[in-house]
Amino acid sequence: MASYNPYQQNPYQQAPPSQSQYGQNGPPSQYAGTPQPGYGPPGTPQQDQGYFPPQGQPGMNSDGGMGGLTGQMGGMGLGGDAAAPYRPNKKKNRHAYHNLEQPSGPQQAFGAPAAGQFGHTNADTAQQYGSDHPYAGQQVTQAMNQFPAPASAPFSPGLQAPNQGFRQPSQPTPAAGGPGVSQGKVDPEQIPSIPRLRDSAAQYYLDHVYPTMEQHLPPPAAVPFVAHDQGNSSSKFARLTLNNIPSTQEALTTTALPLGIVLQPLAPLQEGEQTVPVLDFGDVGPPRCRRCRTYINPFMTFRSGGNKFVCNMCTFPNDVPPEYFAPTDPTGVRVDRAQRSELTTGTVEFMVPKEYWAKEPVGLHWLFLIDVGQEAINRGFLQAFCEGVLSALYGDHQHTEEADSEQTNGDSPEIPRRIPLGSKVGFVAFDRAMYFFNCNAKLDQAQMLVMPDLEEPFVPLGSEGLFVDPYESKSVITGLLQRLPSLFSRNKAPEPALLPALKATQEALALTGGKIICSLSALPTWGPGRLFLRDKNDLHGIETERKLFQTEHAEWRTMASKMVASGIGVDFFLAAASGGYMDIATIGHISAVSGGETYFYPVFTAPRDVQRLTKEIERTVTRETGYQALMKVRCSNGLQVSSYHGNFLQHNFGADLELGSVDADKALGVMFSYDGKLDSKLDAHFQCALLYTTASGERRVRCTNTVASVSESMSEVMRFLDQDAIVSMIAKEAATRMTERTLKDIRNALTEKTIDILAGHRRTGSGSHPPGQLVLPENLKEFGMYILGLLKSRAFKAGHEPSDRRTHTMRFLKSASPLELSLFLYPRIVGLHTLPDNSCFPDPETGHLIVPPCLRASFGCIEDGGAYLVDDGQICLLWLHEHVNPNLLEDLFGPGNTNLADLDHNLSSLPVLETHLNAQARNLIAYWSSVRGSKALTLQLARQGLDGAEYEFARLLVEDRNNEAQSYVDWLVHLHRGIQLELSGQRKKEEGEGMGVGAGLEGAMAGLSNLIGR
């Protein structure tokens, strides 16, 4: 076994610089010691001390900063995959995707990099990694030869030794060449680290493009990258759990891995990526297979001189339409292939003829349904929501009513459109009645019509009055939203009637379809469909608790189905009154079924949450959105769709998925099963077809094509696992089961599934490692930590949790993209007090932002006197230690802010100052906000000993023992014990509780005595 060398060169990471005064790697920071002379804005007193009180070198405490069984793990061996036996290349290269005959690369135990493994990143892969590297020696097929060769070697997490990552501030560094595990403790550097994986991959993809055909494994989901579409869709649109699929169901069963695909059809692209081609084949529509109806794609082949094309799904030979004919060259490739985007690009859009229309496509109609009840007014939610709508429609080009009245019309050239041309907006308010507003551009101000009938409501306005172009009617809309809070300021109606308002708005959009944006600040206890308090804290922890996670109201279920049938999606913005009950299970059912989203503010505070609400409304309106959507997923012969997991409506299994609306942030999972045996000589293909109407009013089909190899070798299968896709599929399936099984059963099932997967790898692909070692798959090293984060989420955690929070998290998991889910399960943490001087500023040579390495989510990495940014993709906390230096507070918040208790607890963003630290923090926040999902990034203070958000900070430290669950180290011990019992045939499924720290403790101790030390 190679010795541990923390400073061995890694080509994907920066060379470890000198150790700073407080344990942070990187150039010495002026914020970790005495600031440089002359630092600070004019008039700021000169700082004469560092940000820390005098203290010794921080390090792990006696138990390594971990709880439970850490002290018993001194002999625990953490091993990587063993080298697979070499198989000579006897077959011809018949795969469009991979060359399967390469032997598996050498793999090693954690913390023991192979000698000479690392080389220069721009070196040739065959020379740099040897011929057995998984990306080396790939041959370009006919389907790929029109594309340029990759500019650089692909990135593979499996090619890094985990201990070569960025060193964390409070983790002691072993001496070079010394043992990685000290007596009686586990060095955290020796166990898999999610921050290290993300940081190294992000550093690599700053200078490298991800080629979708030539690279087997996609980048980690939480890493920004530029993809080069070579016929296989980018992983931003589709991620397969297995990029190398077993040929039989029996082989897949031995691995316990899910075979599925995570789809995000309208995923946003990064700057520098090619836009999705839009193709128009006229009235005949795009070519399709006559048997299985698969759309034309890069993996279909042509024969008979170009007169026939063979479907890659069902192998049926189809006649080429005369208008689509082109001859083929001697190799069988169409001569116009390079000019045909549908034959060279994995993700394309087809304009479709009228036979694909359900109704005449028009621009997207937005209807804002605004709660004007007493609670909304008293809490400032109505004012904040109106400001958010104005910001979403007009951005920084808002004007006062007087200034707008001086303009002849609102469609002035200096106001850029934030929604496409042809889209329209309408406004309806409600409390115990409904108020429809006519915002026609010819009016001086909006006209209000009252609808008091709640039993049979109707729309008292024609479509021309209710729905208007927001830029032609800018002055009327601006005046309405500015006056709305004062107009209802004396409203004494505390109970809103939501369902009748939804019925009326559904009728208003029935002919066109569209999107409803609804605000609500109190439980709707008035009128038809009134709701009542169901969560009385008497069902928690028992079998009937799952009734709280679904609606039992027939009228709300009927309304959800009507919304989908009309092509309408609904987004809710819910502000709970003082953390009160909102029955999200019932209200959010409409948004979940219709393809919308529910934004939940458990304790809405107007001064603090206005900015967040504004940004999230803006995101909802401006992101790519479609409506009247149908989705169909097709796969190769030998496979079949077994289940869908997400937020949609499906009337019966096998039918198309129906979505009232679909947007850029939504994802869903599809599981496959075998209906025969796959041919290992052929690839497996998958196509997702999304038929929808764009916001500009065009009916299109977006096709996402994905390909994977088929293999009979399990070692080959284990080499090409997508960790993020596997975690996403497991999370979505577990969330789906919340309405069917108890939370305890789901937690047990997640634990059992984790053990099954790791034991399946140990049984099939781990080589000759000693039985006492915990051997993890090379591409699933962080899998255990992700599952632990899932068990600690509000959806599944043990103990008491309000049903609204559980239900909201459950539906989020079902629709979350892999990016959002990855951040949610393991947050990003950066210490501001130890930032190097050049961090969070552009690199002078490349122009890329120098992003600081993230810390492990453990209190053992938190230093006294520190300031930390913590972001889980849903909220962003700024945690400040009680002994934080006053000079740091001044640099972050401005002169005079030297006392922690005097800071504004409703702060939601940092002030713009000329200090170095303030600029660093704002740059980092801006960068994080660009690598995120649908939730806005605003700050929330968590001052130690002062703010309630400190409990949220502690909850986000997922590697520690919290959330009624184990620490990361204890969790690995539990998994290792389960794997050993499984391999020895002594495991009983009912014993796999997994969440009780004390359960089976004596057995775990006994099992550890057999573990082999390093």
Tab-separated table of N, CA and C in Angstrom, residues 540-542 545 738 742-748 750 788-802 806 955 962-966 993-997:
chain	number	residue	atom	x	y	z
A	540	HIS	N	-48.266	12.250	14.612
A	540	HIS	CA	-46.840	12.161	14.314
A	540	HIS	C	-46.254	10.875	14.886
A	541	GLY	N	-45.441	10.213	14.062
A	541	GLY	CA	-44.740	9.012	14.508
A	541	GLY	C	-45.557	7.754	14.471
A	542	ILE	N	-46.787	7.823	13.949
A	542	ILE	CA	-47.609	6.619	13.880
A	542	ILE	C	-47.966	6.366	12.420
A	545	GLU	N	-49.821	8.834	10.071
A	545	GLU	CA	-49.227	10.140	9.781
A	545	GLU	C	-49.195	10.407	8.282
A	738	MET	N	-43.912	8.126	0.325
A	738	MET	CA	-44.304	8.738	1.599
A	738	MET	C	-45.797	8.671	1.849
A	742	THR	N	-44.943	4.073	6.101
A	742	THR	CA	-44.554	4.919	7.231
A	742	THR	C	-43.137	5.444	7.018
A	743	LEU	N	-42.832	6.537	7.698
A	743	LEU	CA	-41.506	7.131	7.576
A	743	LEU	C	-40.430	6.179	8.092
A	744	LYS	N	-40.756	5.440	9.119
A	744	LYS	CA	-39.791	4.477	9.657
A	744	LYS	C	-39.470	3.407	8.620
A	745	ASP	N	-40.497	2.933	7.917
A	745	ASP	CA	-40.267	1.935	6.876
A	745	ASP	C	-39.404	2.500	5.753
A	746	ILE	N	-39.635	3.756	5.404
A	746	ILE	CA	-38.860	4.373	4.320
A	746	ILE	C	-37.406	4.542	4.740
A	747	ARG	N	-37.195	4.963	5.976
A	747	ARG	CA	-35.808	5.102	6.460
A	747	ARG	C	-35.108	3.748	6.456
A	748	ASN	N	-35.807	2.731	6.907
A	748	ASN	CA	-35.222	1.389	6.883
A	748	ASN	C	-34.915	0.947	5.455
A	750	LEU	N	-34.269	2.848	2.845
A	750	LEU	CA	-33.119	3.584	2.331
A	750	LEU	C	-31.812	3.003	2.853
A	788	LEU	N	-27.156	9.609	3.684
A	788	LEU	CA	-27.288	10.098	5.060
A	788	LEU	C	-27.934	11.486	5.060
A	789	GLY	N	-27.539	12.344	4.125
A	789	GLY	CA	-28.182	13.648	4.016
A	789	GLY	C	-29.657	13.522	3.695
A	790	LEU	N	-30.028	12.532	2.876
A	790	LEU	CA	-31.432	12.303	2.568
A	790	LEU	C	-32.197	11.848	3.809
A	791	LEU	N	-31.594	10.973	4.592
A	791	LEU	CA	-32.241	10.521	5.824
A	791	LEU	C	-32.413	11.651	6.830
A	792	LYS	N	-31.543	12.642	6.764
A	792	LYS	CA	-31.629	13.773	7.689
A	792	LYS	C	-32.503	14.907	7.169
A	793	SER	N	-33.009	14.784	5.948
A	793	SER	CA	-33.868	15.832	5.398
A	793	SER	C	-35.197	15.870	6.134
A	794	ARG	N	-35.889	16.978	6.011
A	794	ARG	CA	-37.153	17.137	6.728
A	794	ARG	C	-38.218	16.160	6.250
A	795	ALA	N	-38.058	15.623	5.076
A	795	ALA	CA	-39.052	14.678	4.588
A	795	ALA	C	-39.020	13.371	5.368
A	796	PHE	N	-37.820	12.886	5.703
A	796	PHE	CA	-37.691	11.531	6.237
A	796	PHE	C	-37.155	11.464	7.661
A	797	LYS	N	-36.649	12.546	8.208
A	797	LYS	CA	-35.992	12.485	9.513
A	797	LYS	C	-36.939	11.976	10.592
A	798	ALA	N	-36.342	11.329	11.586
A	798	ALA	CA	-37.125	10.871	12.735
A	798	ALA	C	-37.450	12.071	13.617
A	799	GLY	N	-38.295	11.845	14.612
A	799	GLY	CA	-38.667	12.928	15.514
A	799	GLY	C	-39.817	13.747	14.957
A	800	HIS	N	-40.152	14.800	15.692
A	800	HIS	CA	-41.288	15.633	15.309
A	800	HIS	C	-40.894	16.628	14.232
A	801	GLU	N	-41.740	16.759	13.237
A	801	GLU	CA	-41.555	17.740	12.171
A	801	GLU	C	-42.941	18.102	11.653
A	802	PRO	N	-43.264	19.392	11.528
A	802	PRO	CA	-44.602	19.773	11.033
A	802	PRO	C	-44.891	19.130	9.682
A	806	ARG	N	-42.701	18.636	5.993
A	806	ARG	CA	-42.436	17.322	5.385
A	806	ARG	C	-43.030	17.252	3.980
A	955	ARG	N	-28.409	22.189	11.822
A	955	ARG	CA	-29.045	21.116	11.052
A	955	ARG	C	-28.312	20.861	9.745
A	962	ASN	N	-26.904	14.626	14.241
A	962	ASN	CA	-28.022	15.550	14.428
A	962	ASN	C	-29.218	15.035	13.636
A	963	ASN	N	-30.299	15.796	13.653
A	963	ASN	CA	-31.502	15.419	12.907
A	963	ASN	C	-31.945	13.991	13.220
A	964	GLU	N	-31.777	13.594	14.472
A	964	GLU	CA	-32.189	12.258	14.912
A	964	GLU	C	-31.470	11.159	14.134
A	965	ALA	N	-30.235	11.420	13.731
A	965	ALA	CA	-29.507	10.426	12.934
A	965	ALA	C	-28.036	10.458	13.316
A	966	GLN	N	-27.298	9.506	12.769
A	966	GLN	CA	-25.905	9.302	13.120
A	966	GLN	C	-24.989	10.334	12.477
A	993	GLU	N	-32.366	-1.226	10.707
A	993	GLU	CA	-32.993	0.024	11.116
A	993	GLU	C	-32.146	1.203	10.692
A	994	GLY	N	-30.880	1.167	10.997
A	994	GLY	CA	-29.948	2.143	10.449
A	994	GLY	C	-29.941	3.474	11.124
A	995	MET	N	-31.084	3.897	11.752
A	995	MET	CA	-31.127	5.246	12.287
A	995	MET	C	-30.970	5.281	13.803
A	996	GLY	N	-31.134	4.172	14.466
A	996	GLY	CA	-30.929	4.171	15.895
A	996	GLY	C	-29.461	4.011	16.216
A	997	VAL	N	-28.876	5.057	16.793
A	997	VAL	CA	-27.437	5.021	17.022
A	997	VAL	C	-27.071	3.884	17.948
